[in-house]
Amino acid sequence: MIPLRSGPTRKGASMTEYIIIVVLVAVALIIAVTMYGKTVEEKQMESDVTVDMELDAAPGNP
């Protein structure tokens, strides 16, 4: 019976698993930042409109 060598193969598998996890975390972070950025942009636009409306409605403004 030929003994199975798990040294280099297991080390390579562990490195591959680590790389896959890092890539998945990076993709998740990119998606989260993109979605969060859109939300922040929408909130900024809403506040800009509100401020503009308040300034237009304020007495004493030409």
JSON list of N, CA and C in Angstrom, two decimals:
[
{"chain": "A", "resi": 1, "resn": "MET", "atom": "N", "xyz": [0.84, -1.18, 0.00]},
{"chain": "A", "resi": 1, "resn": "MET", "atom": "CA", "xyz": [0.00, 0.00, 0.00]},
{"chain": "A", "resi": 1, "resn": "MET", "atom": "C", "xyz": [0.89, 1.25, 0.00]},
{"chain": "A", "resi": 2, "resn": "ILE", "atom": "N", "xyz": [0.53, 2.20, -0.83]},
{"chain": "A", "resi": 2, "resn": "ILE", "atom": "CA", "xyz": [1.30, 3.43, -0.94]},
{"chain": "A", "resi": 2, "resn": "ILE", "atom": "C", "xyz": [0.77, 4.42, 0.10]},
{"chain": "A", "resi": 3, "resn": "PRO", "atom": "N", "xyz": [1.66, 4.97, 0.94]},
{"chain": "A", "resi": 3, "resn": "PRO", "atom": "CA", "xyz": [1.19, 5.94, 1.94]},
{"chain": "A", "resi": 3, "resn": "PRO", "atom": "C", "xyz": [0.77, 7.25, 1.26]},
{"chain": "A", "resi": 4, "resn": "LEU", "atom": "N", "xyz": [-0.29, 7.82, 1.75]},
{"chain": "A", "resi": 4, "resn": "LEU", "atom": "CA", "xyz": [-0.76, 9.10, 1.22]},
{"chain": "A", "resi": 4, "resn": "LEU", "atom": "C", "xyz": [0.05, 10.23, 1.84]},
{"chain": "A", "resi": 5, "resn": "ARG", "atom": "N", "xyz": [0.49, 11.12, 0.99]},
{"chain": "A", "resi": 5, "resn": "ARG", "atom": "CA", "xyz": [1.24, 12.28, 1.47]},
{"chain": "A", "resi": 5, "resn": "ARG", "atom": "C", "xyz": [0.28, 13.46, 1.58]},
{"chain": "A", "resi": 6, "resn": "SER", "atom": "N", "xyz": [0.12, 13.95, 2.77]},
{"chain": "A", "resi": 6, "resn": "SER", "atom": "CA", "xyz": [-0.80, 15.07, 2.95]},
{"chain": "A", "resi": 6, "resn": "SER", "atom": "C", "xyz": [-0.07, 16.38, 3.24]},
{"chain": "A", "resi": 7, "resn": "GLY", "atom": "N", "xyz": [1.24, 16.36, 3.26]},
{"chain": "A", "resi": 7, "resn": "GLY", "atom": "CA", "xyz": [2.01, 17.56, 3.58]},
{"chain": "A", "resi": 7, "resn": "GLY", "atom": "C", "xyz": [1.81, 18.69, 2.58]},
{"chain": "A", "resi": 8, "resn": "PRO", "atom": "N", "xyz": [2.45, 18.64, 1.43]},
{"chain": "A", "resi": 8, "resn": "PRO", "atom": "CA", "xyz": [2.35, 19.75, 0.48]},
{"chain": "A", "resi": 8, "resn": "PRO", "atom": "C", "xyz": [0.93, 19.94, -0.07]},
{"chain": "A", "resi": 9, "resn": "THR", "atom": "N", "xyz": [0.22, 18.84, -0.28]},
{"chain": "A", "resi": 9, "resn": "THR", "atom": "CA", "xyz": [-1.13, 18.95, -0.82]},
{"chain": "A", "resi": 9, "resn": "THR", "atom": "C", "xyz": [-2.04, 19.69, 0.15]},
{"chain": "A", "resi": 10, "resn": "ARG", "atom": "N", "xyz": [-1.96, 19.35, 1.42]},
{"chain": "A", "resi": 10, "resn": "ARG", "atom": "CA", "xyz": [-2.80, 20.00, 2.42]},
{"chain": "A", "resi": 10, "resn": "ARG", "atom": "C", "xyz": [-2.42, 21.47, 2.58]},
{"chain": "A", "resi": 11, "resn": "LYS", "atom": "N", "xyz": [-1.12, 21.74, 2.51]},
{"chain": "A", "resi": 11, "resn": "LYS", "atom": "CA", "xyz": [-0.68, 23.13, 2.63]},
{"chain": "A", "resi": 11, "resn": "LYS", "atom": "C", "xyz": [-1.22, 23.95, 1.46]},
{"chain": "A", "resi": 12, "resn": "GLY", "atom": "N", "xyz": [-1.17, 23.38, 0.27]},
{"chain": "A", "resi": 12, "resn": "GLY", "atom": "CA", "xyz": [-1.71, 24.07, -0.90]},
{"chain": "A", "resi": 12, "resn": "GLY", "atom": "C", "xyz": [-3.20, 24.27, -0.80]},
{"chain": "A", "resi": 13, "resn": "ALA", "atom": "N", "xyz": [-3.90, 23.27, -0.27]},
{"chain": "A", "resi": 13, "resn": "ALA", "atom": "CA", "xyz": [-5.35, 23.38, -0.10]},
{"chain": "A", "resi": 13, "resn": "ALA", "atom": "C", "xyz": [-5.68, 24.46, 0.92]},
{"chain": "A", "resi": 14, "resn": "SER", "atom": "N", "xyz": [-4.92, 24.52, 1.99]},
{"chain": "A", "resi": 14, "resn": "SER", "atom": "CA", "xyz": [-5.16, 25.55, 3.01]},
{"chain": "A", "resi": 14, "resn": "SER", "atom": "C", "xyz": [-4.96, 26.94, 2.43]},
{"chain": "A", "resi": 15, "resn": "MET", "atom": "N", "xyz": [-3.93, 27.11, 1.63]},
{"chain": "A", "resi": 15, "resn": "MET", "atom": "CA", "xyz": [-3.66, 28.41, 1.01]},
{"chain": "A", "resi": 15, "resn": "MET", "atom": "C", "xyz": [-4.79, 28.77, 0.06]},
{"chain": "A", "resi": 16, "resn": "THR", "atom": "N", "xyz": [-5.27, 27.80, -0.70]},
{"chain": "A", "resi": 16, "resn": "THR", "atom": "CA", "xyz": [-6.37, 28.05, -1.63]},
{"chain": "A", "resi": 16, "resn": "THR", "atom": "C", "xyz": [-7.63, 28.45, -0.87]},
{"chain": "A", "resi": 17, "resn": "GLU", "atom": "N", "xyz": [-7.92, 27.76, 0.22]},
{"chain": "A", "resi": 17, "resn": "GLU", "atom": "CA", "xyz": [-9.09, 28.10, 1.03]},
{"chain": "A", "resi": 17, "resn": "GLU", "atom": "C", "xyz": [-8.96, 29.51, 1.59]},
{"chain": "A", "resi": 18, "resn": "TYR", "atom": "N", "xyz": [-7.77, 29.87, 2.05]},
{"chain": "A", "resi": 18, "resn": "TYR", "atom": "CA", "xyz": [-7.53, 31.20, 2.59]},
{"chain": "A", "resi": 18, "resn": "TYR", "atom": "C", "xyz": [-7.75, 32.26, 1.51]},
{"chain": "A", "resi": 19, "resn": "ILE", "atom": "N", "xyz": [-7.25, 32.03, 0.32]},
{"chain": "A", "resi": 19, "resn": "ILE", "atom": "CA", "xyz": [-7.42, 32.98, -0.78]},
{"chain": "A", "resi": 19, "resn": "ILE", "atom": "C", "xyz": [-8.89, 33.13, -1.14]},
{"chain": "A", "resi": 20, "resn": "ILE", "atom": "N", "xyz": [-9.63, 32.03, -1.17]},
{"chain": "A", "resi": 20, "resn": "ILE", "atom": "CA", "xyz": [-11.06, 32.08, -1.49]},
{"chain": "A", "resi": 20, "resn": "ILE", "atom": "C", "xyz": [-11.80, 32.92, -0.44]},
{"chain": "A", "resi": 21, "resn": "ILE", "atom": "N", "xyz": [-11.48, 32.71, 0.83]},
{"chain": "A", "resi": 21, "resn": "ILE", "atom": "CA", "xyz": [-12.13, 33.48, 1.89]},
{"chain": "A", "resi": 21, "resn": "ILE", "atom": "C", "xyz": [-11.81, 34.96, 1.76]},
{"chain": "A", "resi": 22, "resn": "VAL", "atom": "N", "xyz": [-10.55, 35.29, 1.49]},
{"chain": "A", "resi": 22, "resn": "VAL", "atom": "CA", "xyz": [-10.15, 36.69, 1.35]},
{"chain": "A", "resi": 22, "resn": "VAL", "atom": "C", "xyz": [-10.88, 37.34, 0.17]},
{"chain": "A", "resi": 23, "resn": "VAL", "atom": "N", "xyz": [-10.99, 36.62, -0.94]},
{"chain": "A", "resi": 23, "resn": "VAL", "atom": "CA", "xyz": [-11.69, 37.16, -2.11]},
{"chain": "A", "resi": 23, "resn": "VAL", "atom": "C", "xyz": [-13.17, 37.37, -1.81]},
{"chain": "A", "resi": 24, "resn": "LEU", "atom": "N", "xyz": [-13.81, 36.42, -1.15]},
{"chain": "A", "resi": 24, "resn": "LEU", "atom": "CA", "xyz": [-15.22, 36.56, -0.80]},
{"chain": "A", "resi": 24, "resn": "LEU", "atom": "C", "xyz": [-15.46, 37.74, 0.14]},
{"chain": "A", "resi": 25, "resn": "VAL", "atom": "N", "xyz": [-14.59, 37.92, 1.11]},
{"chain": "A", "resi": 25, "resn": "VAL", "atom": "CA", "xyz": [-14.71, 39.06, 2.03]},
{"chain": "A", "resi": 25, "resn": "VAL", "atom": "C", "xyz": [-14.52, 40.37, 1.27]},
{"chain": "A", "resi": 26, "resn": "ALA", "atom": "N", "xyz": [-13.55, 40.41, 0.36]},
{"chain": "A", "resi": 26, "resn": "ALA", "atom": "CA", "xyz": [-13.32, 41.62, -0.43]},
{"chain": "A", "resi": 26, "resn": "ALA", "atom": "C", "xyz": [-14.53, 41.96, -1.29]},
{"chain": "A", "resi": 27, "resn": "VAL", "atom": "N", "xyz": [-15.12, 40.96, -1.93]},
{"chain": "A", "resi": 27, "resn": "VAL", "atom": "CA", "xyz": [-16.30, 41.19, -2.76]},
{"chain": "A", "resi": 27, "resn": "VAL", "atom": "C", "xyz": [-17.46, 41.69, -1.91]},
{"chain": "A", "resi": 28, "resn": "ALA", "atom": "N", "xyz": [-17.64, 41.09, -0.73]},
{"chain": "A", "resi": 28, "resn": "ALA", "atom": "CA", "xyz": [-18.72, 41.52, 0.16]},
{"chain": "A", "resi": 28, "resn": "ALA", "atom": "C", "xyz": [-18.51, 42.97, 0.60]},
{"chain": "A", "resi": 29, "resn": "LEU", "atom": "N", "xyz": [-17.27, 43.34, 0.89]},
{"chain": "A", "resi": 29, "resn": "LEU", "atom": "CA", "xyz": [-16.99, 44.72, 1.29]},
{"chain": "A", "resi": 29, "resn": "LEU", "atom": "C", "xyz": [-17.24, 45.70, 0.15]},
{"chain": "A", "resi": 30, "resn": "ILE", "atom": "N", "xyz": [-16.87, 45.33, -1.04]},
{"chain": "A", "resi": 30, "resn": "ILE", "atom": "CA", "xyz": [-17.10, 46.20, -2.20]},
{"chain": "A", "resi": 30, "resn": "ILE", "atom": "C", "xyz": [-18.60, 46.42, -2.40]},
{"chain": "A", "resi": 31, "resn": "ILE", "atom": "N", "xyz": [-19.37, 45.35, -2.30]},
{"chain": "A", "resi": 31, "resn": "ILE", "atom": "CA", "xyz": [-20.83, 45.47, -2.46]},
{"chain": "A", "resi": 31, "resn": "ILE", "atom": "C", "xyz": [-21.41, 46.34, -1.35]},
{"chain": "A", "resi": 32, "resn": "ALA", "atom": "N", "xyz": [-20.97, 46.12, -0.11]},
{"chain": "A", "resi": 32, "resn": "ALA", "atom": "CA", "xyz": [-21.50, 46.90, 1.02]},
{"chain": "A", "resi": 32, "resn": "ALA", "atom": "C", "xyz": [-21.17, 48.38, 0.88]},
{"chain": "A", "resi": 33, "resn": "VAL", "atom": "N", "xyz": [-19.94, 48.69, 0.50]},
{"chain": "A", "resi": 33, "resn": "VAL", "atom": "CA", "xyz": [-19.54, 50.09, 0.35]},
{"chain": "A", "resi": 33, "resn": "VAL", "atom": "C", "xyz": [-20.30, 50.75, -0.79]},
{"chain": "A", "resi": 34, "resn": "THR", "atom": "N", "xyz": [-20.51, 50.02, -1.87]},
{"chain": "A", "resi": 34, "resn": "THR", "atom": "CA", "xyz": [-21.26, 50.56, -3.00]},
{"chain": "A", "resi": 34, "resn": "THR", "atom": "C", "xyz": [-22.69, 50.88, -2.60]},
{"chain": "A", "resi": 35, "resn": "MET", "atom": "N", "xyz": [-23.34, 49.95, -1.91]},
{"chain": "A", "resi": 35, "resn": "MET", "atom": "CA", "xyz": [-24.72, 50.16, -1.48]},
{"chain": "A", "resi": 35, "resn": "MET", "atom": "C", "xyz": [-24.80, 51.29, -0.45]},
{"chain": "A", "resi": 36, "resn": "TYR", "atom": "N", "xyz": [-23.87, 51.32, 0.48]},
{"chain": "A", "resi": 36, "resn": "TYR", "atom": "CA", "xyz": [-23.85, 52.36, 1.50]},
{"chain": "A", "resi": 36, "resn": "TYR", "atom": "C", "xyz": [-23.59, 53.72, 0.86]},
{"chain": "A", "resi": 37, "resn": "GLY", "atom": "N", "xyz": [-22.72, 53.76, -0.12]},
{"chain": "A", "resi": 37, "resn": "GLY", "atom": "CA", "xyz": [-22.44, 55.02, -0.81]},
{"chain": "A", "resi": 37, "resn": "GLY", "atom": "C", "xyz": [-23.66, 55.58, -1.51]},
{"chain": "A", "resi": 38, "resn": "LYS", "atom": "N", "xyz": [-24.45, 54.71, -2.12]},
{"chain": "A", "resi": 38, "resn": "LYS", "atom": "CA", "xyz": [-25.68, 55.15, -2.78]},
{"chain": "A", "resi": 38, "resn": "LYS", "atom": "C", "xyz": [-26.67, 55.70, -1.75]},
{"chain": "A", "resi": 39, "resn": "THR", "atom": "N", "xyz": [-26.77, 55.05, -0.61]},
{"chain": "A", "resi": 39, "resn": "THR", "atom": "CA", "xyz": [-27.67, 55.51, 0.44]},
{"chain": "A", "resi": 39, "resn": "THR", "atom": "C", "xyz": [-27.24, 56.88, 0.96]},
{"chain": "A", "resi": 40, "resn": "VAL", "atom": "N", "xyz": [-25.95, 57.06, 1.16]},
{"chain": "A", "resi": 40, "resn": "VAL", "atom": "CA", "xyz": [-25.45, 58.35, 1.63]},
{"chain": "A", "resi": 40, "resn": "VAL", "atom": "C", "xyz": [-25.71, 59.43, 0.59]},
{"chain": "A", "resi": 41, "resn": "GLU", "atom": "N", "xyz": [-25.51, 59.10, -0.68]},
{"chain": "A", "resi": 41, "resn": "GLU", "atom": "CA", "xyz": [-25.76, 60.07, -1.74]},
{"chain": "A", "resi": 41, "resn": "GLU", "atom": "C", "xyz": [-27.23, 60.48, -1.77]},
{"chain": "A", "resi": 42, "resn": "GLU", "atom": "N", "xyz": [-28.14, 59.52, -1.62]},
{"chain": "A", "resi": 42, "resn": "GLU", "atom": "CA", "xyz": [-29.57, 59.83, -1.61]},
{"chain": "A", "resi": 42, "resn": "GLU", "atom": "C", "xyz": [-29.92, 60.73, -0.43]},
{"chain": "A", "resi": 43, "resn": "LYS", "atom": "N", "xyz": [-29.38, 60.43, 0.75]},
{"chain": "A", "resi": 43, "resn": "LYS", "atom": "CA", "xyz": [-29.65, 61.26, 1.93]},
{"chain": "A", "resi": 43, "resn": "LYS", "atom": "C", "xyz": [-29.11, 62.67, 1.74]},
{"chain": "A", "resi": 44, "resn": "GLN", "atom": "N", "xyz": [-27.95, 62.80, 1.13]},
{"chain": "A", "resi": 44, "resn": "GLN", "atom": "CA", "xyz": [-27.37, 64.11, 0.88]},
{"chain": "A", "resi": 44, "resn": "GLN", "atom": "C", "xyz": [-28.25, 64.91, -0.07]},
{"chain": "A", "resi": 45, "resn": "MET", "atom": "N", "xyz": [-28.76, 64.25, -1.11]},
{"chain": "A", "resi": 45, "resn": "MET", "atom": "CA", "xyz": [-29.63, 64.94, -2.06]},
{"chain": "A", "resi": 45, "resn": "MET", "atom": "C", "xyz": [-30.92, 65.39, -1.38]},
{"chain": "A", "resi": 46, "resn": "GLU", "atom": "N", "xyz": [-31.49, 64.54, -0.51]},
{"chain": "A", "resi": 46, "resn": "GLU", "atom": "CA", "xyz": [-32.70, 64.91, 0.22]},
{"chain": "A", "resi": 46, "resn": "GLU", "atom": "C", "xyz": [-32.45, 66.13, 1.10]},
{"chain": "A", "resi": 47, "resn": "SER", "atom": "N", "xyz": [-31.32, 66.13, 1.79]},
{"chain": "A", "resi": 47, "resn": "SER", "atom": "CA", "xyz": [-31.04, 67.27, 2.67]},
{"chain": "A", "resi": 47, "resn": "SER", "atom": "C", "xyz": [-30.78, 68.54, 1.88]},
{"chain": "A", "resi": 48, "resn": "ASP", "atom": "N", "xyz": [-30.15, 68.42, 0.71]},
{"chain": "A", "resi": 48, "resn": "ASP", "atom": "CA", "xyz": [-29.94, 69.59, -0.15]},
{"chain": "A", "resi": 48, "resn": "ASP", "atom": "C", "xyz": [-31.27, 70.20, -0.58]},
{"chain": "A", "resi": 49, "resn": "VAL", "atom": "N", "xyz": [-32.21, 69.35, -0.96]},
{"chain": "A", "resi": 49, "resn": "VAL", "atom": "CA", "xyz": [-33.53, 69.83, -1.39]},
{"chain": "A", "resi": 49, "resn": "VAL", "atom": "C", "xyz": [-34.24, 70.50, -0.22]},
{"chain": "A", "resi": 50, "resn": "THR", "atom": "N", "xyz": [-34.17, 69.89, 0.96]},
{"chain": "A", "resi": 50, "resn": "THR", "atom": "CA", "xyz": [-34.82, 70.46, 2.14]},
{"chain": "A", "resi": 50, "resn": "THR", "atom": "C", "xyz": [-34.24, 71.83, 2.48]},
{"chain": "A", "resi": 51, "resn": "VAL", "atom": "N", "xyz": [-32.93, 71.94, 2.46]},
{"chain": "A", "resi": 51, "resn": "VAL", "atom": "CA", "xyz": [-32.29, 73.22, 2.77]},
{"chain": "A", "resi": 51, "resn": "VAL", "atom": "C", "xyz": [-32.68, 74.27, 1.73]},
{"chain": "A", "resi": 52, "resn": "ASP", "atom": "N", "xyz": [-32.67, 73.90, 0.47]},
{"chain": "A", "resi": 52, "resn": "ASP", "atom": "CA", "xyz": [-33.06, 74.85, -0.58]},
{"chain": "A", "resi": 52, "resn": "ASP", "atom": "C", "xyz": [-34.50, 75.32, -0.39]},
{"chain": "A", "resi": 53, "resn": "MET", "atom": "N", "xyz": [-35.39, 74.41, -0.05]},
{"chain": "A", "resi": 53, "resn": "MET", "atom": "CA", "xyz": [-36.79, 74.78, 0.17]},
{"chain": "A", "resi": 53, "resn": "MET", "atom": "C", "xyz": [-36.93, 75.72, 1.36]},
{"chain": "A", "resi": 54, "resn": "GLU", "atom": "N", "xyz": [-36.19, 75.43, 2.43]},
{"chain": "A", "resi": 54, "resn": "GLU", "atom": "CA", "xyz": [-36.25, 76.28, 3.62]},
{"chain": "A", "resi": 54, "resn": "GLU", "atom": "C", "xyz": [-35.69, 77.67, 3.33]},
{"chain": "A", "resi": 55, "resn": "LEU", "atom": "N", "xyz": [-34.62, 77.73, 2.57]},
{"chain": "A", "resi": 55, "resn": "LEU", "atom": "CA", "xyz": [-34.04, 79.03, 2.24]},
{"chain": "A", "resi": 55, "resn": "LEU", "atom": "C", "xyz": [-34.97, 79.85, 1.34]},
{"chain": "A", "resi": 56, "resn": "ASP", "atom": "N", "xyz": [-35.63, 79.18, 0.41]},
{"chain": "A", "resi": 56, "resn": "ASP", "atom": "CA", "xyz": [-36.56, 79.87, -0.47]},
{"chain": "A", "resi": 56, "resn": "ASP", "atom": "C", "xyz": [-37.78, 80.39, 0.30]},
{"chain": "A", "resi": 57, "resn": "ALA", "atom": "N", "xyz": [-38.20, 79.66, 1.32]},
{"chain": "A", "resi": 57, "resn": "ALA", "atom": "CA", "xyz": [-39.40, 80.02, 2.07]},
{"chain": "A", "resi": 57, "resn": "ALA", "atom": "C", "xyz": [-39.10, 81.02, 3.19]},
{"chain": "A", "resi": 58, "resn": "ALA", "atom": "N", "xyz": [-37.84, 81.23, 3.51]},
{"chain": "A", "resi": 58, "resn": "ALA", "atom": "CA", "xyz": [-37.49, 82.12, 4.62]},
{"chain": "A", "resi": 58, "resn": "ALA", "atom": "C", "xyz": [-37.81, 83.57, 4.26]},
{"chain": "A", "resi": 59, "resn": "PRO", "atom": "N", "xyz": [-38.36, 84.31, 5.21]},
{"chain": "A", "resi": 59, "resn": "PRO", "atom": "CA", "xyz": [-38.67, 85.72, 4.93]},
{"chain": "A", "resi": 59, "resn": "PRO", "atom": "C", "xyz": [-37.38, 86.54, 4.78]},
{"chain": "A", "resi": 60, "resn": "GLY", "atom": "N", "xyz": [-37.44, 87.53, 3.92]},
{"chain": "A", "resi": 60, "resn": "GLY", "atom": "CA", "xyz": [-36.31, 88.42, 3.74]},
{"chain": "A", "resi": 60, "resn": "GLY", "atom": "C", "xyz": [-35.37, 87.98, 2.64]},
{"chain": "A", "resi": 61, "resn": "ASN", "atom": "N", "xyz": [-35.64, 86.86, 2.01]},
{"chain": "A", "resi": 61, "resn": "ASN", "atom": "CA", "xyz": [-34.81, 86.43, 0.89]},
{"chain": "A", "resi": 61, "resn": "ASN", "atom": "C", "xyz": [-35.42, 86.93, -0.40]},
{"chain": "A", "resi": 62, "resn": "PRO", "atom": "N", "xyz": [-34.60, 87.53, -1.25]},
{"chain": "A", "resi": 62, "resn": "PRO", "atom": "CA", "xyz": [-35.14, 88.04, -2.52]},
{"chain": "A", "resi": 62, "resn": "PRO", "atom": "C", "xyz": [-35.50, 86.94, -3.47]}
]
